[in-house]
C-alpha positions as a Markdown table, in Angstrom:
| # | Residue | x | y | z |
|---|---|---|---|---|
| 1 | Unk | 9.7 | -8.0 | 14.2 |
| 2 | Unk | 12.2 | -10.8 | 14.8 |
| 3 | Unk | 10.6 | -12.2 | 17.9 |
| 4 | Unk | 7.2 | -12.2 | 16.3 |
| 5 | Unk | 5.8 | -15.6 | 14.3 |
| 6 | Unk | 6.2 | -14.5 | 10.2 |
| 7 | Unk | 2.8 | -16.1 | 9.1 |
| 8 | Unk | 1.2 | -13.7 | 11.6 |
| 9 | Unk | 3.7 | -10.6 | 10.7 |
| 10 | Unk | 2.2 | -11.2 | 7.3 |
| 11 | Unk | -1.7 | -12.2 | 7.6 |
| 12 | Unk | -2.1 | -9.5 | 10.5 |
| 13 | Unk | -1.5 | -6.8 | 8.2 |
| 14 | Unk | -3.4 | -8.4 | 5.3 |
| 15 | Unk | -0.7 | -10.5 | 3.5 |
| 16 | Unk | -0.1 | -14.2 | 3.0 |
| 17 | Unk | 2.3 | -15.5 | 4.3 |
| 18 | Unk | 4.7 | -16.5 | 1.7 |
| 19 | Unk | 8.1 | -18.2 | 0.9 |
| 20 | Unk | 11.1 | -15.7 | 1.1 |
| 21 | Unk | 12.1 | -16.5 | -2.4 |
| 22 | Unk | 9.0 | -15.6 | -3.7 |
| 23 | Unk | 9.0 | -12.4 | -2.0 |
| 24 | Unk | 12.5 | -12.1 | -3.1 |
| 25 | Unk | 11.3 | -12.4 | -6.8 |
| 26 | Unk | 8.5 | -9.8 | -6.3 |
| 27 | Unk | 10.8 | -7.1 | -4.8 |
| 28 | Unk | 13.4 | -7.9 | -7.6 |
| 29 | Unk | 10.7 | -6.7 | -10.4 |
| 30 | Unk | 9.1 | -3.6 | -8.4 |
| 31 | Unk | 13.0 | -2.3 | -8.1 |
| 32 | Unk | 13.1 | -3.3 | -11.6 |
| 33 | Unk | 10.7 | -1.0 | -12.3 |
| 34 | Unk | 11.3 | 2.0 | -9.4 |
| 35 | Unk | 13.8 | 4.5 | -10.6 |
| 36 | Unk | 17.1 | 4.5 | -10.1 |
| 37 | Unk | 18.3 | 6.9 | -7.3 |
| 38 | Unk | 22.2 | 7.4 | -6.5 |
| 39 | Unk | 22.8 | 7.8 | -2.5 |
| 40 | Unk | 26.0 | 9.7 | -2.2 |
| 41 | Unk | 28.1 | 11.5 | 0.7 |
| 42 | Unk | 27.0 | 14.9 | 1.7 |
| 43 | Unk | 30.3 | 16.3 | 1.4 |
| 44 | Unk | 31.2 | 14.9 | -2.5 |
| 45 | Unk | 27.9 | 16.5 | -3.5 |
| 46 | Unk | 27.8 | 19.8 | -1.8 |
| 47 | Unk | 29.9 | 22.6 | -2.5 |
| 48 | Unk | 31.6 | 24.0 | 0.4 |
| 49 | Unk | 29.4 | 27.0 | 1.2 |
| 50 | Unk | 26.2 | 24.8 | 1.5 |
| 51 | Unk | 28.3 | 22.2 | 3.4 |
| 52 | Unk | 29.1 | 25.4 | 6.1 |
| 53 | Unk | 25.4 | 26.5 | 5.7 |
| 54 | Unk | 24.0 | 22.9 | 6.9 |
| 55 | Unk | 27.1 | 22.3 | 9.3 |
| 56 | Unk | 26.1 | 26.3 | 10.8 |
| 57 | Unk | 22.2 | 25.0 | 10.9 |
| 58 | Unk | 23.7 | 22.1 | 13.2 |
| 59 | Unk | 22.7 | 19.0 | 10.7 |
| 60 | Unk | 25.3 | 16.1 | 11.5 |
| 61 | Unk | 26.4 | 15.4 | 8.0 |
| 62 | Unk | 28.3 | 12.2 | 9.8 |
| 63 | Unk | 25.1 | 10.6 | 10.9 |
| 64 | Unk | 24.6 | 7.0 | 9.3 |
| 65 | Unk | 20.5 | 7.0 | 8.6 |
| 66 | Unk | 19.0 | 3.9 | 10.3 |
| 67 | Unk | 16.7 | 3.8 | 8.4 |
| 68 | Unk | 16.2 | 3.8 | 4.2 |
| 69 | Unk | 12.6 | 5.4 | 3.6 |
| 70 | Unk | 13.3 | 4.0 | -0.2 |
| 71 | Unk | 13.9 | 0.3 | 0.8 |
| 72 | Unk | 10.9 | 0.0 | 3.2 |
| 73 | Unk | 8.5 | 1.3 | 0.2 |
| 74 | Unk | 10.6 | -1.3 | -1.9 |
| 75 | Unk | 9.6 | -4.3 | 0.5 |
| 76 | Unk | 5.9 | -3.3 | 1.0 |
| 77 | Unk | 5.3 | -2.5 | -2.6 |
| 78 | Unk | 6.7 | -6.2 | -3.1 |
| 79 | Unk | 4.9 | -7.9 | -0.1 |
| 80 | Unk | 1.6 | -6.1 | -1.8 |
| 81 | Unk | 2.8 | -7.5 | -5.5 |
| 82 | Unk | 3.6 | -10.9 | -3.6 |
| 83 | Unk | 0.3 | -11.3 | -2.1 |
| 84 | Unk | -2.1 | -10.1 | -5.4 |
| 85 | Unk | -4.5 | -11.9 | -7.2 |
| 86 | Unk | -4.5 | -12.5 | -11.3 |
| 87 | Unk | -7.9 | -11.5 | -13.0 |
| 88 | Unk | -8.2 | -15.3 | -13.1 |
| 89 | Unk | -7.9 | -15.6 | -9.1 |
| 90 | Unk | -10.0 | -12.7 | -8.0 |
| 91 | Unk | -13.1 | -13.9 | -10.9 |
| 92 | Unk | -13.0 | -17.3 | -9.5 |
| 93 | Unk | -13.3 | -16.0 | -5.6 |
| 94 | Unk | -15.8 | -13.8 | -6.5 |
| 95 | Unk | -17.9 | -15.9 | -8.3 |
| 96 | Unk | -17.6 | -13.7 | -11.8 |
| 97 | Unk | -16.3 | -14.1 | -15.0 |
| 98 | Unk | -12.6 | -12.2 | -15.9 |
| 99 | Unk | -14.6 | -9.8 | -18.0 |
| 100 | Unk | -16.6 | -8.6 | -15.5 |
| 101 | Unk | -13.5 | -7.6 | -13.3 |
| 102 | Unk | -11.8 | -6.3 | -16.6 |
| 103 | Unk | -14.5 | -3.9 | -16.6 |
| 104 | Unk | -14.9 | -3.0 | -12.9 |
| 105 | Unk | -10.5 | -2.3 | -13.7 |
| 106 | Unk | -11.6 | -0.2 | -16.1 |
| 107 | Unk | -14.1 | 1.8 | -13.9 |
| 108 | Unk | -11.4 | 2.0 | -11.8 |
| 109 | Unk | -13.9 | 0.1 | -8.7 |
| 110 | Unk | -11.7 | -2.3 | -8.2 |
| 111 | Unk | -8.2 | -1.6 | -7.6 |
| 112 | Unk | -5.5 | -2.9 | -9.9 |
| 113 | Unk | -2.2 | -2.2 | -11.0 |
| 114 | Unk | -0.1 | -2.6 | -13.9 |
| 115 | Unk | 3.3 | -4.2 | -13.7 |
| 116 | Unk | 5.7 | -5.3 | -16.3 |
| 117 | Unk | 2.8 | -5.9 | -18.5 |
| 118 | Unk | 0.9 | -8.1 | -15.8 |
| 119 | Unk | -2.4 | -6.5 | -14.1 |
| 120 | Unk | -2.1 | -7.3 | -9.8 |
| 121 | Unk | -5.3 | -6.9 | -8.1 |
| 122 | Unk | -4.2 | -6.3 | -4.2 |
| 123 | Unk | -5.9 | -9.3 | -1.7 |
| 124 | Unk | -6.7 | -6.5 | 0.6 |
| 125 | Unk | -9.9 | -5.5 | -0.8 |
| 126 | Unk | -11.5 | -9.0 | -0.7 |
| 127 | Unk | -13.0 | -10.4 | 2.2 |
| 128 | Unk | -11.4 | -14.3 | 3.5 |
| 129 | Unk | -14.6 | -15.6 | 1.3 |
| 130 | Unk | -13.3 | -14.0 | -1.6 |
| 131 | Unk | -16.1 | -11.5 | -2.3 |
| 132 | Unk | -14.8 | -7.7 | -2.5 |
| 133 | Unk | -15.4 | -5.9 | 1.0 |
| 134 | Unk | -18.6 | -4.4 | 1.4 |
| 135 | Unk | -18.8 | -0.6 | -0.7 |
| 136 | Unk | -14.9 | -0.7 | -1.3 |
| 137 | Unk | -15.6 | -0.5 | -5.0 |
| 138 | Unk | -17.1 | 3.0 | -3.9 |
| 139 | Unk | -14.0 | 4.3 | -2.7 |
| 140 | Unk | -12.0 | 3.1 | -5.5 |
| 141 | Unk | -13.8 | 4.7 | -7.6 |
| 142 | Unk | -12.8 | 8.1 | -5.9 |
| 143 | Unk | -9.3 | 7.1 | -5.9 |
| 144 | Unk | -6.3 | 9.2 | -7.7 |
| 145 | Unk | -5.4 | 6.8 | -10.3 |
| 146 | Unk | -1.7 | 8.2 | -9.8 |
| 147 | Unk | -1.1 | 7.4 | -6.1 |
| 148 | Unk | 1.9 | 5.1 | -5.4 |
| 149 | Unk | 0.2 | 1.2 | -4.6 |
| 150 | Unk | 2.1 | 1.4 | -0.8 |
| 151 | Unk | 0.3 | 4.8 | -0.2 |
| 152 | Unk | -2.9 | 3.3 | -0.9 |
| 153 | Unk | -2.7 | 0.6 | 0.4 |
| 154 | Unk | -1.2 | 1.8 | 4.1 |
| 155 | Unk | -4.3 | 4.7 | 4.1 |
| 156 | Unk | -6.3 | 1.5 | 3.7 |
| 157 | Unk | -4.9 | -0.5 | 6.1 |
| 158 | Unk | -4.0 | 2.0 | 8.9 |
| 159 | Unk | -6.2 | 3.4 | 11.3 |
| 160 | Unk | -7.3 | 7.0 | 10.6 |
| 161 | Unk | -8.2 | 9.8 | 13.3 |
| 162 | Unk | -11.3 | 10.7 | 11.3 |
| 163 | Unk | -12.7 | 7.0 | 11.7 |
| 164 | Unk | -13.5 | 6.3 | 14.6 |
| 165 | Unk | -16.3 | 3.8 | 16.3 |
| 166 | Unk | -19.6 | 4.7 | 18.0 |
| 167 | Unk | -18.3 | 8.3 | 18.9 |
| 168 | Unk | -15.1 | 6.7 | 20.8 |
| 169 | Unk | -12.4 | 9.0 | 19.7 |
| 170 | Unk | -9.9 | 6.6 | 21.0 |
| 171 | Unk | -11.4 | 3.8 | 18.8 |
| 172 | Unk | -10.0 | 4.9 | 15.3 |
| 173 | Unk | -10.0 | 2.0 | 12.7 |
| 174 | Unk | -8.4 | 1.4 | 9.3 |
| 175 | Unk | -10.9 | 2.3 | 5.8 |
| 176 | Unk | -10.7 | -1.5 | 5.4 |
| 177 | Unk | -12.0 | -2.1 | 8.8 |
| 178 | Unk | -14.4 | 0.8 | 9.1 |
| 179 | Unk | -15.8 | -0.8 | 5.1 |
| 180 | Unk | -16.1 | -4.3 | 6.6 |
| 181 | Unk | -18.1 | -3.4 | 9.3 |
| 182 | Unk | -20.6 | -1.9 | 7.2 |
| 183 | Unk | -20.0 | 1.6 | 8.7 |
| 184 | Unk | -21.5 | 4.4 | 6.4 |
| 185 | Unk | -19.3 | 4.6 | 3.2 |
| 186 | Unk | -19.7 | 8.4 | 2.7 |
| 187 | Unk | -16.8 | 9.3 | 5.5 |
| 188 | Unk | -14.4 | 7.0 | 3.5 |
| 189 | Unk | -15.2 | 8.4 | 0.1 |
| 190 | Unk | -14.4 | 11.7 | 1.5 |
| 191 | Unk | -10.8 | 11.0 | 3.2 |
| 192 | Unk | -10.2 | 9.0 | 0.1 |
| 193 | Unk | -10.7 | 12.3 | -2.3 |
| 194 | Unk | -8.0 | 14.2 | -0.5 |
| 195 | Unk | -5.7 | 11.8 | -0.6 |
């Protein structure tokens, strides 16, 4: 990522491009509001006979992780809060008033969520005009109000083995794409069930 151009980083996965601070303010409220988890060494948590279980089962209790699953779902729940739209925003792009979109919320057909008392409607599910993508309010509508905003957005935005174009199984394509193509909506309300 640190050769590419950051306006593209962002906008090629279906975020503006935006001002470090800014994002900086956005992941300081969703860690806010994540719970707090305590990362500790192996050995100060472990008694000594699971230590020698995991040490006989060859795990490396030495090995630094690269990686920090919890900091990456940290950065793209902020990067989605970052690049959200206020009731206000989304109305005036779609040509509505704010109670229509307070009630499509409530249907649950247009994705939303709820953050330290401030409703954040993800940019994702509009098109660059500003009108929602074509049957998305479909899928929404099947969505499990309890999944995580980074899990639904990445199923969203990533491509999926079970979309794929004109019988090509080596063209797979994101929900998001497959919707604004005006592809048949029925495959996408079915993955989106089993989420």
């Amino acid at each position: 990522m640190v050769s590419e151009n950051l306006p593209d980083y962002f906008t090629s996965r279906g975020l503006q491009h935006t001002a470090p601070e800014r994002l900086n303010a956005s992941l300081r409220l969703v860690l806010d509001t994540m719970p707090t988890l305590l990362y500790g060494e192996a050995e100060a948590e472990l008694t000594a006979e699971e230590l020698a279980i995991l040490k006989k089962g060859g795990i490396d209790l030495d090995t630094v992780i690269v990686r920090d699953p919890l900091a990456e779902t940290a950065v793209k729940y902020a990067a989605i809060i970052e690049s959200s739209l206020s009731i206000k925003e989304a109305a005036a792009g779609m040509g509505k008033a704010a109670s229509h979109l307070r009630q499509m919320i409530a249907r649950r057909t247009l994705y939303s969520l709820l953050l330290d008392n401030r409703r954040y409607i993800p940019a994702f599910q509009f098109t660059k005009t500003g009108s929602l993508v074509q049957n998305i309010a479909k899928v929404n509508a099947v969505l499990r109000p309890d999944l995580h905003p980074v899990e639904v957005f990445e199923w969203y935005t990533e491509a999926d083995p079970d979309l794929f174009v004109n019988d090509d199984e080596d063209q797979t394509v994101s929900p998001i794409i497959w919707l604004s193509n005006g592809f048949d909506v029925k495959p996408v309300v079915s993955l989106a069930k089993r989420l």
